[in-house]
Amino acid sequence: MHILLPPSEKKAAEGDGPPLDLASLSFPGLNPVRRRVLAALGKAGRRADAAEILEIPAGQVRDALARNKILRKAPTLPAARLYTGVLYDNLDLPSLDAEAAADRIIVFSGLWGALRLTDRVPPYRLAMAVSLPPEGRLSALWRPAMGAALNLEDPRARRAPRKRPNGGPAARLIVDMRSGPYASVWKAPDPAVAVRVFREAVVDGVPKRTVVSHMAKATRGRIAHDLIRSGASPGTPDELLKTVADLGHTVELNGANLDVILHD
């Protein structure tokens, strides 16, 4: 099972390790685009309209631009400690088995494309929705590279008895918890399930569901935490449904979506 996560705008303030080494990062096929984005980000940061280009809120401009200016030489830290915020607070990586979490989780990023939790990068600010001169919209820039670089076939498939219907090697189930801009850069191959979160309330005696945002991040983080802590390895959407329900969540499988229902 792979769990795909978005990054977090909220990040650790600084690293404590060696400077960035692109050759050490997972998914080396992404390095040509990583270099292009790093170069474009460096140029954008020197422009008078840098904050507008990078869509940085007024109160965060100084710190964000300062971080981006020193990306090549700044101390790094593992992605497991870099990302904070609501989803990652609820994921609570320090309480999980580090090897199991690193094996299952992939974090998507506007600057790095995709990372494993063990990859060391410096704190930065760059969202996937940004249009970065002269490269343009980051999501469009990353999309061609992602298809070739992300091979998520189960490395244990040679030893595993489970096979695809056509007799090929088994593939890991992908549990997609990414937000829209990050999901748009790479369509997860089957078997894949996107996790959606709804709040259900009874209005005039009729149950009504609404999409939630802040609580969606917290809920996805908790479900990812519970899946990794449990040691479960569902291989199909139906197995995932049963696993998440057994972990205490109210869920439904609707096509390619696992819908989590929160009740008032």
Tab-separated table of C-alpha atoms in Angstrom:
chain	number	residue	atom	x	y	z
A	1	MET	CA	0.000	0.000	0.000
A	2	HIS	CA	1.162	3.499	-0.865
A	3	ILE	CA	-0.318	6.623	0.751
A	4	LEU	CA	-0.010	9.810	-1.332
A	5	LEU	CA	-0.007	13.063	0.645
A	6	PRO	CA	0.123	16.771	-0.199
A	7	PRO	CA	2.814	18.881	1.468
A	8	SER	CA	2.038	21.489	4.092
A	9	GLU	CA	2.465	25.245	3.829
A	10	LYS	CA	3.557	25.128	7.450
A	11	LYS	CA	7.078	23.750	7.733
A	12	ALA	CA	9.922	23.429	10.189
A	13	ALA	CA	11.909	26.648	10.531
A	14	GLU	CA	15.323	25.216	9.713
A	15	GLY	CA	17.271	22.062	9.012
A	16	ASP	CA	20.187	20.516	10.838
A	17	GLY	CA	21.911	18.445	8.160
A	18	PRO	CA	24.120	18.821	5.084
A	19	PRO	CA	23.148	21.034	2.126
A	20	LEU	CA	20.845	19.815	-0.613
A	21	ASP	CA	22.081	16.875	-2.703
A	22	LEU	CA	19.663	16.251	-5.552
A	23	ALA	CA	21.363	12.971	-6.407
A	24	SER	CA	20.345	11.579	-3.017
A	25	LEU	CA	16.608	12.193	-3.477
A	26	SER	CA	14.095	9.493	-4.347
A	27	PHE	CA	12.672	9.352	-7.885
A	28	PRO	CA	15.886	10.537	-9.619
A	29	GLY	CA	14.010	10.817	-12.904
A	30	LEU	CA	12.507	14.018	-11.507
A	31	ASN	CA	15.900	15.716	-11.100
A	32	PRO	CA	15.933	17.521	-14.468
A	33	VAL	CA	12.653	19.245	-13.581
A	34	ARG	CA	13.826	19.850	-10.009
A	35	ARG	CA	16.818	21.758	-11.394
A	36	ARG	CA	14.584	23.819	-13.683
A	37	VAL	CA	12.217	24.717	-10.864
A	38	LEU	CA	15.084	25.592	-8.499
A	39	ALA	CA	16.585	27.913	-11.125
A	40	ALA	CA	13.254	29.575	-11.906
A	41	LEU	CA	12.452	29.992	-8.216
A	42	GLY	CA	15.803	31.656	-7.616
A	43	LYS	CA	15.138	34.189	-10.380
A	44	ALA	CA	11.572	34.810	-9.261
A	45	GLY	CA	12.729	35.506	-5.714
A	46	ARG	CA	14.822	38.449	-6.942
A	47	ARG	CA	11.893	40.152	-8.651
A	48	ALA	CA	10.012	43.049	-7.109
A	49	ASP	CA	6.763	41.138	-7.546
A	50	ALA	CA	8.118	37.902	-6.043
A	51	ALA	CA	5.465	37.686	-3.345
A	52	GLU	CA	2.691	38.087	-5.919
A	53	ILE	CA	4.183	35.470	-8.257
A	54	LEU	CA	4.627	32.953	-5.445
A	55	GLU	CA	1.229	33.795	-3.915
A	56	ILE	CA	2.686	34.353	-0.461
A	57	PRO	CA	0.440	36.009	2.167
A	58	ALA	CA	1.669	39.424	3.339
A	59	GLY	CA	2.659	38.291	6.824
A	60	GLN	CA	4.852	35.459	5.504
A	61	VAL	CA	6.727	37.179	2.678
A	62	ARG	CA	9.974	37.983	4.480
A	63	ASP	CA	10.576	34.502	5.906
A	64	ALA	CA	9.435	32.682	2.756
A	65	LEU	CA	11.661	34.651	0.389
A	66	ALA	CA	14.608	34.354	2.765
A	67	ARG	CA	14.259	30.565	2.798
A	68	ASN	CA	13.990	30.341	-0.968
A	69	LYS	CA	17.143	32.413	-1.497
A	70	ILE	CA	19.402	29.899	0.262
A	71	LEU	CA	17.944	26.589	-0.932
A	72	ARG	CA	21.228	25.319	-2.391
A	73	LYS	CA	23.264	25.881	0.768
A	74	ALA	CA	20.725	25.770	3.603
A	75	PRO	CA	20.816	22.899	6.125
A	76	THR	CA	18.396	20.123	5.232
A	77	LEU	CA	16.149	17.827	7.237
A	78	PRO	CA	14.123	14.726	6.372
A	79	ALA	CA	10.700	15.308	4.869
A	80	ALA	CA	9.342	13.419	7.878
A	81	ARG	CA	10.309	16.413	10.048
A	82	LEU	CA	9.922	19.182	7.483
A	83	TYR	CA	6.157	19.182	7.021
A	84	THR	CA	3.914	20.259	9.890
A	85	GLY	CA	0.369	21.617	9.956
A	86	VAL	CA	-2.993	19.957	10.522
A	87	LEU	CA	-2.590	16.836	8.399
A	88	TYR	CA	0.914	16.107	9.675
A	89	ASP	CA	-0.010	16.839	13.288
A	90	ASN	CA	-2.673	14.146	13.017
A	91	LEU	CA	-0.407	11.796	11.077
A	92	ASP	CA	1.913	11.986	14.127
A	93	LEU	CA	4.929	10.415	12.440
A	94	PRO	CA	7.088	10.324	15.607
A	95	SER	CA	4.685	7.792	17.119
A	96	LEU	CA	4.825	5.455	14.093
A	97	ASP	CA	7.372	2.898	12.990
A	98	ALA	CA	9.724	5.012	10.863
A	99	GLU	CA	10.547	2.255	8.382
A	100	ALA	CA	6.893	1.362	7.806
A	101	ALA	CA	5.935	5.015	7.305
A	102	ALA	CA	8.827	5.644	4.911
A	103	ASP	CA	7.892	2.568	2.894
A	104	ARG	CA	4.271	3.634	2.462
A	105	ILE	CA	4.143	7.440	2.285
A	106	ILE	CA	4.977	9.649	-0.702
A	107	VAL	CA	4.684	13.436	-0.364
A	108	PHE	CA	4.029	15.539	-3.481
A	109	SER	CA	5.628	18.985	-3.745
A	110	GLY	CA	5.656	21.990	-6.043
A	111	LEU	CA	9.458	22.223	-5.756
A	112	TRP	CA	10.591	18.601	-5.506
A	113	GLY	CA	7.828	16.787	-7.390
A	114	ALA	CA	7.597	13.822	-5.047
A	115	LEU	CA	9.559	12.795	-1.945
A	116	ARG	CA	9.949	9.887	0.397
A	117	LEU	CA	9.939	10.728	4.101
A	118	THR	CA	13.653	10.001	4.340
A	119	ASP	CA	14.613	12.520	1.636
A	120	ARG	CA	16.514	15.497	3.032
A	121	VAL	CA	15.531	18.924	1.686
A	122	PRO	CA	15.693	22.474	3.078
A	123	PRO	CA	12.627	24.442	4.214
A	124	TYR	CA	11.079	26.232	1.228
A	125	ARG	CA	7.941	27.950	-0.019
A	126	LEU	CA	6.436	26.983	-3.377
A	127	ALA	CA	2.907	25.721	-3.991
A	128	MET	CA	1.969	23.502	-6.930
A	129	ALA	CA	-0.701	25.984	-8.102
A	130	VAL	CA	1.896	28.702	-8.766
A	131	SER	CA	2.768	29.843	-12.288
A	132	LEU	CA	6.533	30.322	-12.158
A	133	PRO	CA	8.185	32.409	-14.901
A	134	PRO	CA	9.436	31.377	-17.394
A	135	GLU	CA	8.313	27.772	-16.802
A	136	GLY	CA	4.604	28.473	-16.360
A	137	ARG	CA	2.135	26.517	-14.267
A	138	LEU	CA	4.040	24.047	-12.097
A	139	SER	CA	1.408	21.349	-12.339
A	140	ALA	CA	1.777	21.320	-16.136
A	141	LEU	CA	5.572	21.311	-15.875
A	142	TRP	CA	5.659	18.329	-13.527
A	143	ARG	CA	3.039	16.194	-15.259
A	144	PRO	CA	5.163	14.667	-18.078
A	145	ALA	CA	8.061	13.878	-15.738
A	146	MET	CA	5.894	12.194	-13.130
A	147	GLY	CA	4.581	9.497	-15.439
A	148	ALA	CA	8.070	8.247	-16.239
A	149	ALA	CA	9.674	8.722	-12.822
A	150	LEU	CA	7.082	7.252	-10.452
A	151	ASN	CA	7.188	3.476	-10.666
A	152	LEU	CA	5.252	2.280	-7.649
A	153	GLU	CA	5.135	-1.413	-8.466
A	154	ASP	CA	5.367	-3.404	-5.269
A	155	PRO	CA	9.066	-4.359	-4.864
A	156	ARG	CA	7.911	-7.437	-2.945
A	157	ALA	CA	5.760	-8.611	-5.871
A	158	ARG	CA	8.347	-11.172	-6.984
A	159	ARG	CA	7.905	-12.983	-3.675
A	160	ALA	CA	4.202	-12.340	-3.186
A	161	PRO	CA	1.637	-14.914	-4.348
A	162	ARG	CA	-0.913	-12.261	-5.325
A	163	LYS	CA	-1.055	-11.598	-9.071
A	164	ARG	CA	-2.942	-9.270	-11.348
A	165	PRO	CA	-5.754	-10.871	-13.354
A	166	ASN	CA	-3.567	-10.802	-16.472
A	167	GLY	CA	-0.838	-12.732	-14.695
A	168	GLY	CA	1.516	-9.743	-14.255
A	169	PRO	CA	3.151	-8.755	-10.983
A	170	ALA	CA	0.978	-7.489	-8.165
A	171	ALA	CA	0.706	-3.735	-7.662
A	172	ARG	CA	0.286	-1.954	-4.378
A	173	LEU	CA	-3.016	-0.313	-3.634
A	174	ILE	CA	-2.652	3.470	-3.764
A	175	VAL	CA	-4.529	5.496	-1.158
A	176	ASP	CA	-4.647	9.012	-2.584
A	177	MET	CA	-5.023	11.787	0.001
A	178	ARG	CA	-3.672	14.624	-2.149
A	179	SER	CA	-5.469	17.924	-2.625
A	180	GLY	CA	-6.489	19.037	-6.131
A	181	PRO	CA	-3.335	20.759	-7.484
A	182	TYR	CA	-1.109	17.903	-6.327
A	183	ALA	CA	-3.450	15.189	-7.547
A	184	SER	CA	-3.491	16.815	-10.991
A	185	VAL	CA	0.208	16.188	-11.672
A	186	TRP	CA	-0.016	12.390	-11.614
A	187	LYS	CA	-2.983	10.087	-12.010
A	188	ALA	CA	-2.464	7.167	-9.678
A	189	PRO	CA	-2.706	3.867	-11.574
A	190	ASP	CA	-5.125	1.173	-10.505
A	191	PRO	CA	-5.680	-0.081	-7.933
A	192	ALA	CA	-6.172	3.397	-6.467
A	193	VAL	CA	-8.704	5.020	-4.147
A	194	ALA	CA	-9.072	8.753	-3.460
A	195	VAL	CA	-10.057	9.670	0.100
A	196	ARG	CA	-12.830	12.255	0.407
A	197	VAL	CA	-14.247	13.658	3.647
A	198	PHE	CA	-17.849	14.757	4.264
A	199	ARG	CA	-19.712	16.035	7.284
A	200	GLU	CA	-23.221	14.657	7.719
A	201	ALA	CA	-25.921	16.513	9.612
A	202	VAL	CA	-29.653	15.957	9.857
A	203	VAL	CA	-31.564	18.992	8.537
A	204	ASP	CA	-35.351	18.902	8.887
A	205	GLY	CA	-35.136	15.176	9.399
A	206	VAL	CA	-33.085	14.613	6.251
A	207	PRO	CA	-29.368	13.647	6.350
A	208	LYS	CA	-27.317	16.129	4.344
A	209	ARG	CA	-23.622	15.943	3.536
A	210	THR	CA	-21.197	18.778	2.916
A	211	VAL	CA	-17.557	18.801	1.897
A	212	VAL	CA	-15.192	19.962	4.641
A	213	SER	CA	-11.695	21.413	4.287
A	214	HIS	CA	-9.909	21.934	7.607
A	215	MET	CA	-11.353	18.772	9.140
A	216	ALA	CA	-10.595	16.895	5.915
A	217	LYS	CA	-6.880	17.444	6.498
A	218	ALA	CA	-7.114	16.254	10.090
A	219	THR	CA	-9.198	13.226	9.093
A	220	ARG	CA	-6.846	12.173	6.318
A	221	GLY	CA	-3.930	12.478	8.709
A	222	ARG	CA	-5.655	10.305	11.304
A	223	ILE	CA	-6.602	7.649	8.764
A	224	ALA	CA	-3.053	7.516	7.376
A	225	HIS	CA	-1.767	7.216	10.946
A	226	ASP	CA	-4.202	4.427	11.782
A	227	LEU	CA	-3.416	2.482	8.601
A	228	ILE	CA	0.330	2.556	9.218
A	229	ARG	CA	0.059	1.859	12.951
A	230	SER	CA	-2.200	-1.130	12.312
A	231	GLY	CA	0.302	-2.765	9.987
A	232	ALA	CA	-2.560	-3.542	7.595
A	233	SER	CA	-1.776	-3.956	3.918
A	234	PRO	CA	-5.063	-3.897	1.974
A	235	GLY	CA	-4.607	-4.797	-1.654
A	236	THR	CA	-7.990	-3.828	-3.077
A	237	PRO	CA	-10.502	-0.995	-2.505
A	238	ASP	CA	-12.866	-3.439	-0.776
A	239	GLU	CA	-10.101	-4.557	1.577
A	240	LEU	CA	-9.290	-0.915	2.312
A	241	LEU	CA	-12.948	-0.198	3.108
A	242	LYS	CA	-13.069	-3.032	5.621
A	243	THR	CA	-9.723	-2.087	7.162
A	244	VAL	CA	-10.612	1.580	7.679
A	245	ALA	CA	-14.050	0.666	9.059
A	246	ASP	CA	-12.440	-1.801	11.473
A	247	LEU	CA	-10.168	1.035	12.631
A	248	GLY	CA	-13.254	2.931	13.804
A	249	HIS	CA	-14.048	5.265	10.920
A	250	THR	CA	-17.395	5.617	9.132
A	251	VAL	CA	-16.638	5.003	5.466
A	252	GLU	CA	-18.301	4.163	2.161
A	253	LEU	CA	-16.807	3.039	-1.124
A	254	ASN	CA	-18.247	5.037	-4.017
A	255	GLY	CA	-16.569	4.079	-7.265
A	256	ALA	CA	-12.911	5.066	-7.014
A	257	ASN	CA	-13.540	7.112	-3.850
A	258	LEU	CA	-13.371	6.162	-0.211
A	259	ASP	CA	-15.799	8.578	1.458
A	260	VAL	CA	-15.226	9.259	5.141
A	261	ILE	CA	-18.317	10.496	6.951
A	262	LEU	CA	-18.068	12.780	9.985
A	263	HIS	CA	-21.178	13.201	12.118
A	264	ASP	CA	-22.180	16.266	14.139
